[in-house]
Coordinates of C-alpha atoms in Angstrom, one line a residue:
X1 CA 14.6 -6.7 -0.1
X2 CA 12.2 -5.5 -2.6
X3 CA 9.3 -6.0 -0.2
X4 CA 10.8 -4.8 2.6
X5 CA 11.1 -1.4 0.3
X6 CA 8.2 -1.2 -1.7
X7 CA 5.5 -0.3 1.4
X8 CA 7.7 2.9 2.6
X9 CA 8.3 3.5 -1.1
X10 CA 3.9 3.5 -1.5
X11 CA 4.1 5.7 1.6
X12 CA 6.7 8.5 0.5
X13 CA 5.6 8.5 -3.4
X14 CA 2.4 11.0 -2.6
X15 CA 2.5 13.1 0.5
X16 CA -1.6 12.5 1.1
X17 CA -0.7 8.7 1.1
X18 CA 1.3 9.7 4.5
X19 CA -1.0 12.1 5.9
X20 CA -4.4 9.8 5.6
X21 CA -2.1 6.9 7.1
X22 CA -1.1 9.3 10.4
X23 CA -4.6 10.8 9.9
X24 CA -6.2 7.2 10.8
X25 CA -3.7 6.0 13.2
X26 CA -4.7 9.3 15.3
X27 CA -7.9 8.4 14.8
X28 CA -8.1 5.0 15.7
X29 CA -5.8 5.9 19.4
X30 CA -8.8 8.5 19.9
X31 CA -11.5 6.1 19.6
X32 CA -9.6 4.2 21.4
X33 CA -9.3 6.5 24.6
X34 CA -12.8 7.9 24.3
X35 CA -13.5 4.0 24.9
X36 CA -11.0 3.8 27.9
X37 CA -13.0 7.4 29.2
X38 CA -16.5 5.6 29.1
X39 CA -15.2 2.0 30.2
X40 CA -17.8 2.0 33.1
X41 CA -20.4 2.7 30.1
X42 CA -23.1 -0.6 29.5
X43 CA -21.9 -0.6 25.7
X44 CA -18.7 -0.8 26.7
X45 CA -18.8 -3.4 29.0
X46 CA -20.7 -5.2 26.6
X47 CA -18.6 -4.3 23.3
X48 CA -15.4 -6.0 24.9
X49 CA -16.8 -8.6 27.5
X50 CA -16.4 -7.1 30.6
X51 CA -17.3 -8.0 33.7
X52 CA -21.0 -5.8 35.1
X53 CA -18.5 -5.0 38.3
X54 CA -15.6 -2.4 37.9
X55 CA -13.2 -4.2 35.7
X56 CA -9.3 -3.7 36.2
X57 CA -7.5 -0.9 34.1
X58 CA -4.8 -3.3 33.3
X59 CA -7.6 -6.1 31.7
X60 CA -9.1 -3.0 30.1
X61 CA -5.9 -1.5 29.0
X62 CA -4.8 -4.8 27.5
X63 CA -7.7 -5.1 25.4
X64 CA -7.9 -1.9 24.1
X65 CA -4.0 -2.6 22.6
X66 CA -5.1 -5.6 21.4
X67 CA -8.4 -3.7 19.3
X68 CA -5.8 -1.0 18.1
X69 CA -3.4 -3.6 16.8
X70 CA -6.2 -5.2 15.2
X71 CA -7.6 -2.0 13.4
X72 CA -4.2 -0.8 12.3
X73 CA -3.4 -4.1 10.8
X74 CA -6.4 -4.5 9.5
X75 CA -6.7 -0.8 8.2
X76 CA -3.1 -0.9 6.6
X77 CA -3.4 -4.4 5.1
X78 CA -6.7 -2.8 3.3
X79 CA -4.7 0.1 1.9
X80 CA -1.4 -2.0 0.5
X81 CA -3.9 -4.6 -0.6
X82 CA -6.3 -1.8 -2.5
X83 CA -3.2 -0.3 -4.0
X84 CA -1.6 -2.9 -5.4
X85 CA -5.5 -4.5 -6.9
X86 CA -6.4 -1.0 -8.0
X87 CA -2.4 -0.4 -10.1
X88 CA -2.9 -3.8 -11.1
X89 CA -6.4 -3.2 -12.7
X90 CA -5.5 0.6 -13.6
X91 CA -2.6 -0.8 -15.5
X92 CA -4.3 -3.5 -17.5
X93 CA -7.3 -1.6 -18.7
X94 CA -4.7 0.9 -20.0
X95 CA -2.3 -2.2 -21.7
X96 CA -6.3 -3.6 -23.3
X97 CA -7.1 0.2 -24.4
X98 CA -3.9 0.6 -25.7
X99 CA -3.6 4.3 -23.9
X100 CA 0.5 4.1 -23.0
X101 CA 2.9 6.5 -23.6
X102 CA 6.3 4.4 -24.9
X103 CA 8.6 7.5 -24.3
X104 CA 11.3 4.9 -23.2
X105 CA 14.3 3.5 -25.2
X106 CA 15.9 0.4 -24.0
X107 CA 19.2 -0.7 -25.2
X108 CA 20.3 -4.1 -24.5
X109 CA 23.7 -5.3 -24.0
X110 CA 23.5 -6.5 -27.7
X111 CA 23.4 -3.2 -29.2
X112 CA 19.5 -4.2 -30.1
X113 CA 16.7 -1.0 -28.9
X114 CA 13.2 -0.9 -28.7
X115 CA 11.0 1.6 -27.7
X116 CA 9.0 0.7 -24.1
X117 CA 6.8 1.7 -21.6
X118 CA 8.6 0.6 -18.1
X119 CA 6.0 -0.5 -16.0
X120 CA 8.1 -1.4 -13.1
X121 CA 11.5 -2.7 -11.9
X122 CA 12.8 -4.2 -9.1
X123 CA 16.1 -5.2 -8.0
X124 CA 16.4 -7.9 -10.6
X125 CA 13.9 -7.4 -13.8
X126 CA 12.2 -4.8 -15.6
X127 CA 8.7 -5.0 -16.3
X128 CA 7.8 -3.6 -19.5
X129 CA 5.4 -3.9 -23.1
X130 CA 6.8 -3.0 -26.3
X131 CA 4.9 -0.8 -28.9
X132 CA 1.9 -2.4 -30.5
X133 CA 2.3 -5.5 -28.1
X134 CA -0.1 -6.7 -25.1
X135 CA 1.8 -8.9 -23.8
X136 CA 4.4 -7.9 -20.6
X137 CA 8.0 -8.8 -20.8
X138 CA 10.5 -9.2 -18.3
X139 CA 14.3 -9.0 -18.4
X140 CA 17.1 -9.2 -15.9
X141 CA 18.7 -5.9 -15.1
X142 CA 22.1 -7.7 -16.0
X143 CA 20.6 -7.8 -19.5
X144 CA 19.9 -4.0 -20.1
X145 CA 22.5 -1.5 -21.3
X146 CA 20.7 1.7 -21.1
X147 CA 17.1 3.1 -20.4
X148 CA 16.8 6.6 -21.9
X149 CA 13.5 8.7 -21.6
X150 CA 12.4 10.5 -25.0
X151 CA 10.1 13.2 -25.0

């Protein structure tokens, strides 16, 4: 479920996330037609193998769908995939510099608290370091009590 989530969550986290992913899939479908406008064009022909007489619209339609569905995958794979390396990398130079913030208090079911930076969470752990630790830890949300946020 988590994945399922976690792209729309990406998407709705910074409102110029959303607009540079609408602002490339406009872009892409007017590339796109500017193509379909110049298909009798001798780059053209020669970009996406078609024939030197006056090619169908249907042969040229379907190839143009199948060059958007390859840029948008393409282009969208690119952006999850640069987000996730970039957070990842982000995040551990911060963890090796030690430049955290541990304004959170977990309480356990125990009664036991320490004070934490959450990285993440998902439906089933928390990610998180304790003070003066590098190391990551990982408990099961069934395990936690309470997460309070100090200031």
């Amino acid at each position: 479920m988590d994945i399922l989530i976690s792209p729309i969550a990406d998407l709705t986290a910074n409102p110029l996330i959303l607009f540079f992913i609408i602002l490339f899939l406009l872009l892409i479908t007017l590339i796109l037609l500017l193509i379909y406008n110049y298909r009798s064009k001798n780059w053209v022909k020669k970009k996406f193998n078609l024939n030197d007489n006056e090619p169908s619209t249907d042969i040229i339609k379907s190839k143009l769908k199948k060059a958007f569905l390859l840029a948008v995958s393409t282009g969208i794979l690119s952006f999850f995939l640069g987000i996730g390396l970039g957070g990842g990398k982000n995040m551990a130079q911060k963890i090796k510099n030690n430049k955290l913030e541990y304004k959170q208090k977990l309480t356990f079911n125990t009664g036991e608290t320490e004070n934490i930076f959450l990285i993440d969470a998902n439906s089933a752990y928390y990610f998180y370091l304790i003070a003066k630790s590098k190391s990551i830890k990982i408990a099961p949300i069934g395990a936690i009590k309470t997460i309070e946020l100090e200031n």
